[in-house]
Amino acid sequence: VKAAFLKPGISVPSRAGSQLQGTPVVPRQSRRRKSLAIAYEAGPGDGAEPRQARWEPPRWREQLQRIRQMRSGRDAPVDEMGVHRCYDSSAPPEVMRYQVLLALMLSSQTKDQVTSAAMLRLRRHGLTVDNVLQMDDESLGQIIYPVGFWRNKVKYIKQTTAILKQKYGGDIPSTVEELVQLPGVGPKMAHLAMHIAWDSVAGIAVDTHVHRISNRLQWVKKETKNPEQTRVALEEWLPRDLWKEINWLLVGFGQQTCLPVSPRCSQCLNQDICPAAKRL
């Protein structure tokens, strides 16, 4: 840089390291110190970013304990006729797992009493992969009727059973990712199948009861629109050792107390700490 273009009070070192005479020089060390000071201003003293606490609902542990107390009788429909009661526990493991999956497929949009009765009729006909594949659609429909959407379920059961025979040797997949690829199997069914058939907790099984109650208790940071959104929201904060229990607890609680319409708030131990109780 030529001296003719320099403004007064500015110095520029030459290529040889010399400086123009009569111009002040800002020491390099002070520049570095200023830069370091700016870098540390955002930190809490040592430059580290402050750690954000994980969100969780207020008083959720107290609410959960009271739900456990209300469910201690284990006398809801899910306790007596849920999927875990629908399969033949004396059957070979792969047959047992197949029956669990079929019970889950039948249970969608269907009361536990109706699912349980349909499963009993199927088992009387021999509920195995080979036997179901040999049934014609009309016979299968007569057996499972009156489960919800029974015509669609006949189609899904036959398609899924054929896939299990061809791809899995008559057993069911052992991952959620593979289970949800089967016709008629959604995320809730897949997670319950993992819980019951494989004794593995891969996620929270969220049905309409769990979805509804989680929003009423505000166990989600913001309102969720469907069970799958609720599952993701719950898994962000709920301790993993509770993932298997929460479905059983909330389903029975939803069947007996926190009903979809006209919930029995006056009978609920959480009435004083439920965000929704005063609005219902």
PDB file of C-alpha atoms in Angstrom:
ATOM      1  CA  VAL A   1       0.000   0.000   0.000  1.00  0.00           C
ATOM      2  CA  LYS A   2       1.397   3.407  -0.917  1.00  0.00           C
ATOM      3  CA  ALA A   3       1.665   6.126   1.728  1.00  0.00           C
ATOM      4  CA  ALA A   4      -0.235   8.561  -0.490  1.00  0.00           C
ATOM      5  CA  PHE A   5      -3.426   6.567   0.058  1.00  0.00           C
ATOM      6  CA  LEU A   6      -3.158   6.339   3.833  1.00  0.00           C
ATOM      7  CA  LYS A   7      -5.422   8.351   6.083  1.00  0.00           C
ATOM      8  CA  PRO A   8      -3.859  10.157   9.026  1.00  0.00           C
ATOM      9  CA  GLY A   9      -3.425   8.035  12.161  1.00  0.00           C
ATOM     10  CA  ILE A  10      -3.305   4.663  10.267  1.00  0.00           C
ATOM     11  CA  SER A  11      -0.124   2.661   9.849  1.00  0.00           C
ATOM     12  CA  VAL A  12       0.481  -0.347   7.622  1.00  0.00           C
ATOM     13  CA  PRO A  13       3.529  -2.561   7.953  1.00  0.00           C
ATOM     14  CA  SER A  14       5.691  -2.864   4.864  1.00  0.00           C
ATOM     15  CA  ARG A  15       6.649  -6.160   3.292  1.00  0.00           C
ATOM     16  CA  ALA A  16       9.964  -6.000   5.153  1.00  0.00           C
ATOM     17  CA  GLY A  17       8.142  -5.524   8.477  1.00  0.00           C
ATOM     18  CA  SER A  18       9.050  -1.792   8.834  1.00  0.00           C
ATOM     19  CA  GLN A  19       6.427   0.809   9.861  1.00  0.00           C
ATOM     20  CA  LEU A  20       5.729   4.317   8.657  1.00  0.00           C
ATOM     21  CA  GLN A  21       7.191   6.860  10.994  1.00  0.00           C
ATOM     22  CA  GLY A  22       5.010   9.083  13.116  1.00  0.00           C
ATOM     23  CA  THR A  23       1.911   6.855  13.042  1.00  0.00           C
ATOM     24  CA  PRO A  24       0.596   4.961  16.071  1.00  0.00           C
ATOM     25  CA  VAL A  25       0.513   1.167  16.015  1.00  0.00           C
ATOM     26  CA  VAL A  26      -2.152  -0.950  17.714  1.00  0.00           C
ATOM     27  CA  PRO A  27      -0.386  -3.897  19.392  1.00  0.00           C
ATOM     28  CA  ARG A  28      -1.454  -7.260  17.991  1.00  0.00           C
ATOM     29  CA  GLN A  29      -1.815  -8.703  21.490  1.00  0.00           C
ATOM     30  CA  SER A  30      -4.543  -6.220  22.436  1.00  0.00           C
ATOM     31  CA  ARG A  31      -6.480  -7.074  19.267  1.00  0.00           C
ATOM     32  CA  ARG A  32      -6.410 -10.755  20.199  1.00  0.00           C
ATOM     33  CA  ARG A  33      -7.570 -10.001  23.708  1.00  0.00           C
ATOM     34  CA  LYS A  34     -10.519  -7.998  22.410  1.00  0.00           C
ATOM     35  CA  SER A  35     -11.504 -10.867  20.088  1.00  0.00           C
ATOM     36  CA  LEU A  36     -11.397 -13.383  22.927  1.00  0.00           C
ATOM     37  CA  ALA A  37     -13.539 -11.166  25.127  1.00  0.00           C
ATOM     38  CA  ILE A  38     -16.258 -11.009  22.471  1.00  0.00           C
ATOM     39  CA  ALA A  39     -16.175 -14.773  21.974  1.00  0.00           C
ATOM     40  CA  TYR A  40     -16.779 -15.379  25.664  1.00  0.00           C
ATOM     41  CA  GLU A  41     -19.595 -12.859  26.086  1.00  0.00           C
ATOM     42  CA  ALA A  42     -22.276 -15.344  24.993  1.00  0.00           C
ATOM     43  CA  GLY A  43     -21.155 -18.032  27.421  1.00  0.00           C
ATOM     44  CA  PRO A  44     -21.867 -18.334  31.151  1.00  0.00           C
ATOM     45  CA  GLY A  45     -18.261 -17.551  32.028  1.00  0.00           C
ATOM     46  CA  ASP A  46     -16.273 -20.322  30.397  1.00  0.00           C
ATOM     47  CA  GLY A  47     -17.614 -20.129  26.863  1.00  0.00           C
ATOM     48  CA  ALA A  48     -19.915 -23.186  27.183  1.00  0.00           C
ATOM     49  CA  GLU A  49     -23.469 -23.034  25.901  1.00  0.00           C
ATOM     50  CA  PRO A  50     -26.085 -23.252  28.693  1.00  0.00           C
ATOM     51  CA  ARG A  51     -27.714 -26.702  28.796  1.00  0.00           C
ATOM     52  CA  GLN A  52     -31.479 -26.576  28.250  1.00  0.00           C
ATOM     53  CA  ALA A  53     -33.546 -28.661  30.668  1.00  0.00           C
ATOM     54  CA  ARG A  54     -35.725 -31.364  29.081  1.00  0.00           C
ATOM     55  CA  TRP A  55     -39.407 -30.398  29.030  1.00  0.00           C
ATOM     56  CA  GLU A  56     -41.822 -32.452  31.064  1.00  0.00           C
ATOM     57  CA  PRO A  57     -45.398 -31.782  32.211  1.00  0.00           C
ATOM     58  CA  PRO A  58     -45.905 -30.365  35.688  1.00  0.00           C
ATOM     59  CA  ARG A  59     -47.108 -32.850  38.304  1.00  0.00           C
ATOM     60  CA  TRP A  60     -47.115 -35.741  35.820  1.00  0.00           C
ATOM     61  CA  ARG A  61     -45.650 -38.162  38.351  1.00  0.00           C
ATOM     62  CA  GLU A  62     -48.432 -37.386  40.791  1.00  0.00           C
ATOM     63  CA  GLN A  63     -51.047 -37.790  38.045  1.00  0.00           C
ATOM     64  CA  LEU A  64     -49.508 -41.088  36.976  1.00  0.00           C
ATOM     65  CA  GLN A  65     -49.477 -42.462  40.504  1.00  0.00           C
ATOM     66  CA  ARG A  66     -53.148 -41.599  40.953  1.00  0.00           C
ATOM     67  CA  ILE A  67     -54.001 -43.346  37.674  1.00  0.00           C
ATOM     68  CA  ARG A  68     -52.136 -46.405  38.925  1.00  0.00           C
ATOM     69  CA  GLN A  69     -54.259 -46.271  42.059  1.00  0.00           C
ATOM     70  CA  MET A  70     -57.471 -46.059  40.025  1.00  0.00           C
ATOM     71  CA  ARG A  71     -56.312 -48.973  37.843  1.00  0.00           C
ATOM     72  CA  SER A  72     -55.238 -51.176  40.738  1.00  0.00           C
ATOM     73  CA  GLY A  73     -58.401 -53.299  40.438  1.00  0.00           C
ATOM     74  CA  ARG A  74     -57.401 -54.438  36.927  1.00  0.00           C
ATOM     75  CA  ASP A  75     -61.072 -54.796  36.042  1.00  0.00           C
ATOM     76  CA  ALA A  76     -61.332 -52.794  32.802  1.00  0.00           C
ATOM     77  CA  PRO A  77     -62.270 -54.549  29.533  1.00  0.00           C
ATOM     78  CA  VAL A  78     -58.644 -54.372  28.375  1.00  0.00           C
ATOM     79  CA  ASP A  79     -57.569 -56.319  31.466  1.00  0.00           C
ATOM     80  CA  GLU A  80     -60.011 -59.166  30.901  1.00  0.00           C
ATOM     81  CA  MET A  81     -60.302 -59.283  27.108  1.00  0.00           C
ATOM     82  CA  GLY A  82     -57.336 -57.344  25.735  1.00  0.00           C
ATOM     83  CA  VAL A  83     -55.010 -58.703  23.061  1.00  0.00           C
ATOM     84  CA  HIS A  84     -52.700 -60.195  25.699  1.00  0.00           C
ATOM     85  CA  ARG A  85     -55.616 -62.503  26.642  1.00  0.00           C
ATOM     86  CA  CYS A  86     -56.616 -63.481  23.090  1.00  0.00           C
ATOM     87  CA  TYR A  87     -53.857 -65.850  22.011  1.00  0.00           C
ATOM     88  CA  ASP A  88     -53.173 -69.466  22.893  1.00  0.00           C
ATOM     89  CA  SER A  89     -50.265 -69.350  25.346  1.00  0.00           C
ATOM     90  CA  SER A  90     -49.707 -73.104  24.890  1.00  0.00           C
ATOM     91  CA  ALA A  91     -49.198 -72.811  21.123  1.00  0.00           C
ATOM     92  CA  PRO A  92     -45.733 -72.902  19.533  1.00  0.00           C
ATOM     93  CA  PRO A  93     -44.020 -69.476  19.778  1.00  0.00           C
ATOM     94  CA  GLU A  94     -44.474 -68.570  16.113  1.00  0.00           C
ATOM     95  CA  VAL A  95     -48.179 -69.503  16.242  1.00  0.00           C
ATOM     96  CA  MET A  96     -48.633 -67.495  19.420  1.00  0.00           C
ATOM     97  CA  ARG A  97     -47.006 -64.458  17.805  1.00  0.00           C
ATOM     98  CA  TYR A  98     -49.203 -64.831  14.709  1.00  0.00           C
ATOM     99  CA  GLN A  99     -52.303 -64.900  16.895  1.00  0.00           C
ATOM    100  CA  VAL A 100     -51.156 -61.757  18.713  1.00  0.00           C
ATOM    101  CA  LEU A 101     -50.784 -59.945  15.412  1.00  0.00           C
ATOM    102  CA  LEU A 102     -54.211 -61.047  14.157  1.00  0.00           C
ATOM    103  CA  ALA A 103     -55.839 -59.997  17.421  1.00  0.00           C
ATOM    104  CA  LEU A 104     -54.260 -56.562  17.018  1.00  0.00           C
ATOM    105  CA  MET A 105     -55.496 -56.282  13.441  1.00  0.00           C
ATOM    106  CA  LEU A 106     -59.023 -57.200  14.525  1.00  0.00           C
ATOM    107  CA  SER A 107     -58.953 -54.786  17.481  1.00  0.00           C
ATOM    108  CA  SER A 108     -58.775 -51.615  15.406  1.00  0.00           C
ATOM    109  CA  GLN A 109     -62.020 -49.620  15.779  1.00  0.00           C
ATOM    110  CA  THR A 110     -63.467 -52.544  17.734  1.00  0.00           C
ATOM    111  CA  LYS A 111     -64.352 -53.042  21.396  1.00  0.00           C
ATOM    112  CA  ASP A 112     -62.276 -55.546  23.332  1.00  0.00           C
ATOM    113  CA  GLN A 113     -65.347 -57.733  23.928  1.00  0.00           C
ATOM    114  CA  VAL A 114     -65.975 -58.096  20.188  1.00  0.00           C
ATOM    115  CA  THR A 115     -62.305 -58.734  19.385  1.00  0.00           C
ATOM    116  CA  SER A 116     -62.040 -61.369  22.099  1.00  0.00           C
ATOM    117  CA  ALA A 117     -65.121 -63.225  20.821  1.00  0.00           C
ATOM    118  CA  ALA A 118     -63.852 -63.151  17.225  1.00  0.00           C
ATOM    119  CA  MET A 119     -60.458 -64.486  18.291  1.00  0.00           C
ATOM    120  CA  LEU A 120     -62.113 -67.314  20.216  1.00  0.00           C
ATOM    121  CA  ARG A 121     -64.061 -68.343  17.105  1.00  0.00           C
ATOM    122  CA  LEU A 122     -60.896 -68.200  14.985  1.00  0.00           C
ATOM    123  CA  ARG A 123     -58.987 -70.345  17.454  1.00  0.00           C
ATOM    124  CA  ARG A 124     -61.741 -72.954  17.373  1.00  0.00           C
ATOM    125  CA  HIS A 125     -61.148 -73.220  13.628  1.00  0.00           C
ATOM    126  CA  GLY A 126     -57.406 -73.586  14.181  1.00  0.00           C
ATOM    127  CA  LEU A 127     -55.741 -70.197  14.078  1.00  0.00           C
ATOM    128  CA  THR A 128     -52.519 -70.874  12.201  1.00  0.00           C
ATOM    129  CA  VAL A 129     -50.983 -69.370   9.087  1.00  0.00           C
ATOM    130  CA  ASP A 130     -51.765 -72.448   6.981  1.00  0.00           C
ATOM    131  CA  ASN A 131     -55.374 -72.723   8.154  1.00  0.00           C
ATOM    132  CA  VAL A 132     -56.112 -69.056   7.458  1.00  0.00           C
ATOM    133  CA  LEU A 133     -54.593 -69.308   3.987  1.00  0.00           C
ATOM    134  CA  GLN A 134     -56.901 -72.241   3.239  1.00  0.00           C
ATOM    135  CA  MET A 135     -60.037 -70.306   4.276  1.00  0.00           C
ATOM    136  CA  ASP A 136     -62.020 -68.519   1.602  1.00  0.00           C
ATOM    137  CA  ASP A 137     -62.825 -64.856   2.186  1.00  0.00           C
ATOM    138  CA  GLU A 138     -66.506 -65.500   2.870  1.00  0.00           C
ATOM    139  CA  SER A 139     -65.792 -68.048   5.601  1.00  0.00           C
ATOM    140  CA  LEU A 140     -63.207 -65.805   7.245  1.00  0.00           C
ATOM    141  CA  GLY A 141     -65.625 -62.877   7.156  1.00  0.00           C
ATOM    142  CA  GLN A 142     -68.377 -64.910   8.823  1.00  0.00           C
ATOM    143  CA  ILE A 143     -65.985 -65.892  11.614  1.00  0.00           C
ATOM    144  CA  ILE A 144     -64.686 -62.407  12.444  1.00  0.00           C
ATOM    145  CA  TYR A 145     -67.978 -60.534  11.998  1.00  0.00           C
ATOM    146  CA  PRO A 146     -68.999 -58.123  13.618  1.00  0.00           C
ATOM    147  CA  VAL A 147     -65.560 -56.551  14.191  1.00  0.00           C
ATOM    148  CA  GLY A 148     -65.258 -53.043  12.805  1.00  0.00           C
ATOM    149  CA  PHE A 149     -64.517 -52.816   9.063  1.00  0.00           C
ATOM    150  CA  TRP A 150     -64.572 -56.601   8.865  1.00  0.00           C
ATOM    151  CA  ARG A 151     -64.562 -56.731   5.055  1.00  0.00           C
ATOM    152  CA  ASN A 152     -61.325 -54.736   4.878  1.00  0.00           C
ATOM    153  CA  LYS A 153     -59.842 -56.838   7.649  1.00  0.00           C
ATOM    154  CA  VAL A 154     -60.574 -60.042   5.742  1.00  0.00           C
ATOM    155  CA  LYS A 155     -58.525 -58.667   2.856  1.00  0.00           C
ATOM    156  CA  TYR A 156     -55.687 -57.436   5.099  1.00  0.00           C
ATOM    157  CA  ILE A 157     -55.536 -60.684   7.077  1.00  0.00           C
ATOM    158  CA  LYS A 158     -55.269 -62.808   3.936  1.00  0.00           C
ATOM    159  CA  GLN A 159     -52.608 -60.503   2.402  1.00  0.00           C
ATOM    160  CA  THR A 160     -50.556 -60.288   5.585  1.00  0.00           C
ATOM    161  CA  THR A 161     -50.779 -64.017   6.248  1.00  0.00           C
ATOM    162  CA  ALA A 162     -49.512 -64.781   2.740  1.00  0.00           C
ATOM    163  CA  ILE A 163     -46.548 -62.422   3.276  1.00  0.00           C
ATOM    164  CA  LEU A 164     -45.741 -64.045   6.618  1.00  0.00           C
ATOM    165  CA  LYS A 165     -45.760 -67.475   4.970  1.00  0.00           C
ATOM    166  CA  GLN A 166     -43.584 -66.457   2.025  1.00  0.00           C
ATOM    167  CA  LYS A 167     -41.159 -64.021   3.673  1.00  0.00           C
ATOM    168  CA  TYR A 168     -40.990 -64.964   7.357  1.00  0.00           C
ATOM    169  CA  GLY A 169     -41.577 -68.704   7.379  1.00  0.00           C
ATOM    170  CA  GLY A 170     -44.944 -68.327   9.093  1.00  0.00           C
ATOM    171  CA  ASP A 171     -43.616 -66.117  11.898  1.00  0.00           C
ATOM    172  CA  ILE A 172     -44.076 -62.354  12.274  1.00  0.00           C
ATOM    173  CA  PRO A 173     -41.372 -59.683  11.832  1.00  0.00           C
ATOM    174  CA  SER A 174     -39.347 -58.709  14.882  1.00  0.00           C
ATOM    175  CA  THR A 175     -39.021 -54.984  14.156  1.00  0.00           C
ATOM    176  CA  VAL A 176     -41.492 -52.117  14.054  1.00  0.00           C
ATOM    177  CA  GLU A 177     -40.172 -51.062  10.658  1.00  0.00           C
ATOM    178  CA  GLU A 178     -41.063 -54.429   9.116  1.00  0.00           C
ATOM    179  CA  LEU A 179     -44.360 -54.808  10.965  1.00  0.00           C
ATOM    180  CA  VAL A 180     -45.799 -51.528   9.689  1.00  0.00           C
ATOM    181  CA  GLN A 181     -45.100 -52.664   6.119  1.00  0.00           C
ATOM    182  CA  LEU A 182     -47.685 -55.410   6.497  1.00  0.00           C
ATOM    183  CA  PRO A 183     -51.187 -54.663   5.121  1.00  0.00           C
ATOM    184  CA  GLY A 184     -53.526 -53.449   7.856  1.00  0.00           C
ATOM    185  CA  VAL A 185     -50.813 -52.978  10.499  1.00  0.00           C
ATOM    186  CA  GLY A 186     -50.259 -49.482  11.904  1.00  0.00           C
ATOM    187  CA  PRO A 187     -47.722 -48.068  14.387  1.00  0.00           C
ATOM    188  CA  LYS A 188     -49.843 -48.762  17.477  1.00  0.00           C
ATOM    189  CA  MET A 189     -50.313 -52.402  16.482  1.00  0.00           C
ATOM    190  CA  ALA A 190     -46.615 -52.746  15.651  1.00  0.00           C
ATOM    191  CA  HIS A 191     -45.470 -51.448  19.034  1.00  0.00           C
ATOM    192  CA  LEU A 192     -47.967 -53.632  20.886  1.00  0.00           C
ATOM    193  CA  ALA A 193     -46.862 -56.634  18.845  1.00  0.00           C
ATOM    194  CA  MET A 194     -43.295 -55.936  19.906  1.00  0.00           C
ATOM    195  CA  HIS A 195     -44.411 -55.662  23.557  1.00  0.00           C
ATOM    196  CA  ILE A 196     -46.620 -58.753  23.673  1.00  0.00           C
ATOM    197  CA  ALA A 197     -45.205 -61.108  21.041  1.00  0.00           C
ATOM    198  CA  TRP A 198     -41.491 -60.313  21.291  1.00  0.00           C
ATOM    199  CA  ASP A 199     -41.289 -58.851  24.834  1.00  0.00           C
ATOM    200  CA  SER A 200     -39.398 -55.894  23.395  1.00  0.00           C
ATOM    201  CA  VAL A 201     -40.064 -52.206  23.989  1.00  0.00           C
ATOM    202  CA  ALA A 202     -39.368 -50.281  20.789  1.00  0.00           C
ATOM    203  CA  GLY A 203     -41.734 -47.379  21.494  1.00  0.00           C
ATOM    204  CA  ILE A 204     -45.011 -46.340  23.088  1.00  0.00           C
ATOM    205  CA  ALA A 205     -48.206 -47.905  21.758  1.00  0.00           C
ATOM    206  CA  VAL A 206     -50.684 -45.032  21.375  1.00  0.00           C
ATOM    207  CA  ASP A 207     -54.332 -45.660  20.596  1.00  0.00           C
ATOM    208  CA  THR A 208     -57.297 -43.291  20.834  1.00  0.00           C
ATOM    209  CA  HIS A 209     -57.432 -43.591  24.637  1.00  0.00           C
ATOM    210  CA  VAL A 210     -53.744 -42.762  25.141  1.00  0.00           C
ATOM    211  CA  HIS A 211     -54.017 -39.948  22.586  1.00  0.00           C
ATOM    212  CA  ARG A 212     -57.086 -38.419  24.226  1.00  0.00           C
ATOM    213  CA  ILE A 213     -55.862 -38.649  27.816  1.00  0.00           C
ATOM    214  CA  SER A 214     -52.362 -37.379  27.012  1.00  0.00           C
ATOM    215  CA  ASN A 215     -53.896 -34.232  25.559  1.00  0.00           C
ATOM    216  CA  ARG A 216     -56.355 -33.782  28.435  1.00  0.00           C
ATOM    217  CA  LEU A 217     -53.561 -34.078  31.002  1.00  0.00           C
ATOM    218  CA  GLN A 218     -51.324 -31.905  28.787  1.00  0.00           C
ATOM    219  CA  TRP A 219     -48.652 -34.564  28.681  1.00  0.00           C
ATOM    220  CA  VAL A 220     -47.751 -33.159  25.268  1.00  0.00           C
ATOM    221  CA  LYS A 221     -46.005 -29.823  24.867  1.00  0.00           C
ATOM    222  CA  LYS A 222     -48.634 -28.683  22.381  1.00  0.00           C
ATOM    223  CA  GLU A 223     -51.889 -30.272  21.271  1.00  0.00           C
ATOM    224  CA  THR A 224     -51.435 -33.255  18.973  1.00  0.00           C
ATOM    225  CA  LYS A 225     -53.811 -34.145  16.153  1.00  0.00           C
ATOM    226  CA  ASN A 226     -53.442 -37.915  15.967  1.00  0.00           C
ATOM    227  CA  PRO A 227     -52.035 -40.899  17.915  1.00  0.00           C
ATOM    228  CA  GLU A 228     -48.770 -40.980  15.978  1.00  0.00           C
ATOM    229  CA  GLN A 229     -48.018 -37.344  16.856  1.00  0.00           C
ATOM    230  CA  THR A 230     -48.813 -38.180  20.478  1.00  0.00           C
ATOM    231  CA  ARG A 231     -46.420 -41.126  20.414  1.00  0.00           C
ATOM    232  CA  VAL A 232     -43.567 -38.949  19.219  1.00  0.00           C
ATOM    233  CA  ALA A 233     -44.377 -36.254  21.787  1.00  0.00           C
ATOM    234  CA  LEU A 234     -44.546 -38.714  24.698  1.00  0.00           C
ATOM    235  CA  GLU A 235     -41.325 -40.469  23.749  1.00  0.00           C
ATOM    236  CA  GLU A 236     -39.485 -37.139  23.920  1.00  0.00           C
ATOM    237  CA  TRP A 237     -39.850 -36.898  27.700  1.00  0.00           C
ATOM    238  CA  LEU A 238     -41.475 -39.972  29.276  1.00  0.00           C
ATOM    239  CA  PRO A 239     -38.841 -42.225  30.907  1.00  0.00           C
ATOM    240  CA  ARG A 240     -38.277 -45.325  28.823  1.00  0.00           C
ATOM    241  CA  ASP A 241     -38.993 -47.714  31.689  1.00  0.00           C
ATOM    242  CA  LEU A 242     -42.622 -46.498  31.606  1.00  0.00           C
ATOM    243  CA  TRP A 243     -43.199 -46.970  27.883  1.00  0.00           C
ATOM    244  CA  LYS A 244     -44.645 -50.475  28.194  1.00  0.00           C
ATOM    245  CA  GLU A 245     -46.870 -49.692  31.184  1.00  0.00           C
ATOM    246  CA  ILE A 246     -48.391 -46.464  29.907  1.00  0.00           C
ATOM    247  CA  ASN A 247     -50.594 -48.074  27.249  1.00  0.00           C
ATOM    248  CA  TRP A 248     -52.160 -50.574  29.637  1.00  0.00           C
ATOM    249  CA  LEU A 249     -52.723 -47.891  32.293  1.00  0.00           C
ATOM    250  CA  LEU A 250     -54.287 -45.258  30.059  1.00  0.00           C
ATOM    251  CA  VAL A 251     -56.409 -47.618  27.959  1.00  0.00           C
ATOM    252  CA  GLY A 252     -58.141 -49.013  31.027  1.00  0.00           C
ATOM    253  CA  PHE A 253     -58.409 -45.546  32.558  1.00  0.00           C
ATOM    254  CA  GLY A 254     -60.007 -44.325  29.333  1.00  0.00           C
ATOM    255  CA  GLN A 255     -62.469 -47.217  29.271  1.00  0.00           C
ATOM    256  CA  GLN A 256     -63.645 -46.695  32.844  1.00  0.00           C
ATOM    257  CA  THR A 257     -63.150 -43.070  33.886  1.00  0.00           C
ATOM    258  CA  CYS A 258     -61.717 -40.665  31.315  1.00  0.00           C
ATOM    259  CA  LEU A 259     -64.360 -41.521  28.716  1.00  0.00           C
ATOM    260  CA  PRO A 260     -64.384 -39.953  25.237  1.00  0.00           C
ATOM    261  CA  VAL A 261     -67.764 -38.327  25.931  1.00  0.00           C
ATOM    262  CA  SER A 262     -68.940 -37.266  29.390  1.00  0.00           C
ATOM    263  CA  PRO A 263     -65.805 -38.265  31.304  1.00  0.00           C
ATOM    264  CA  ARG A 264     -66.416 -39.152  34.940  1.00  0.00           C
ATOM    265  CA  CYS A 265     -64.370 -36.322  36.402  1.00  0.00           C
ATOM    266  CA  SER A 266     -66.205 -36.492  39.731  1.00  0.00           C
ATOM    267  CA  GLN A 267     -64.879 -40.047  40.186  1.00  0.00           C
ATOM    268  CA  CYS A 268     -61.329 -39.225  39.090  1.00  0.00           C
ATOM    269  CA  LEU A 269     -58.566 -38.845  41.666  1.00  0.00           C
ATOM    270  CA  ASN A 270     -56.880 -36.360  39.343  1.00  0.00           C
ATOM    271  CA  GLN A 271     -59.815 -33.962  39.229  1.00  0.00           C
ATOM    272  CA  ASP A 272     -57.991 -31.270  41.214  1.00  0.00           C
ATOM    273  CA  ILE A 273     -54.792 -31.456  39.105  1.00  0.00           C
ATOM    274  CA  CYS A 274     -56.197 -32.231  35.643  1.00  0.00           C
ATOM    275  CA  PRO A 275     -56.000 -29.247  33.261  1.00  0.00           C
ATOM    276  CA  ALA A 276     -59.105 -30.450  31.407  1.00  0.00           C
ATOM    277  CA  ALA A 277     -61.362 -31.288  34.352  1.00  0.00           C
ATOM    278  CA  LYS A 278     -62.774 -27.773  34.803  1.00  0.00           C
ATOM    279  CA  ARG A 279     -63.510 -27.385  31.098  1.00  0.00           C
ATOM    280  CA  LEU A 280     -65.413 -30.628  30.612  1.00  0.00           C
TER     281      LEU A 280
END
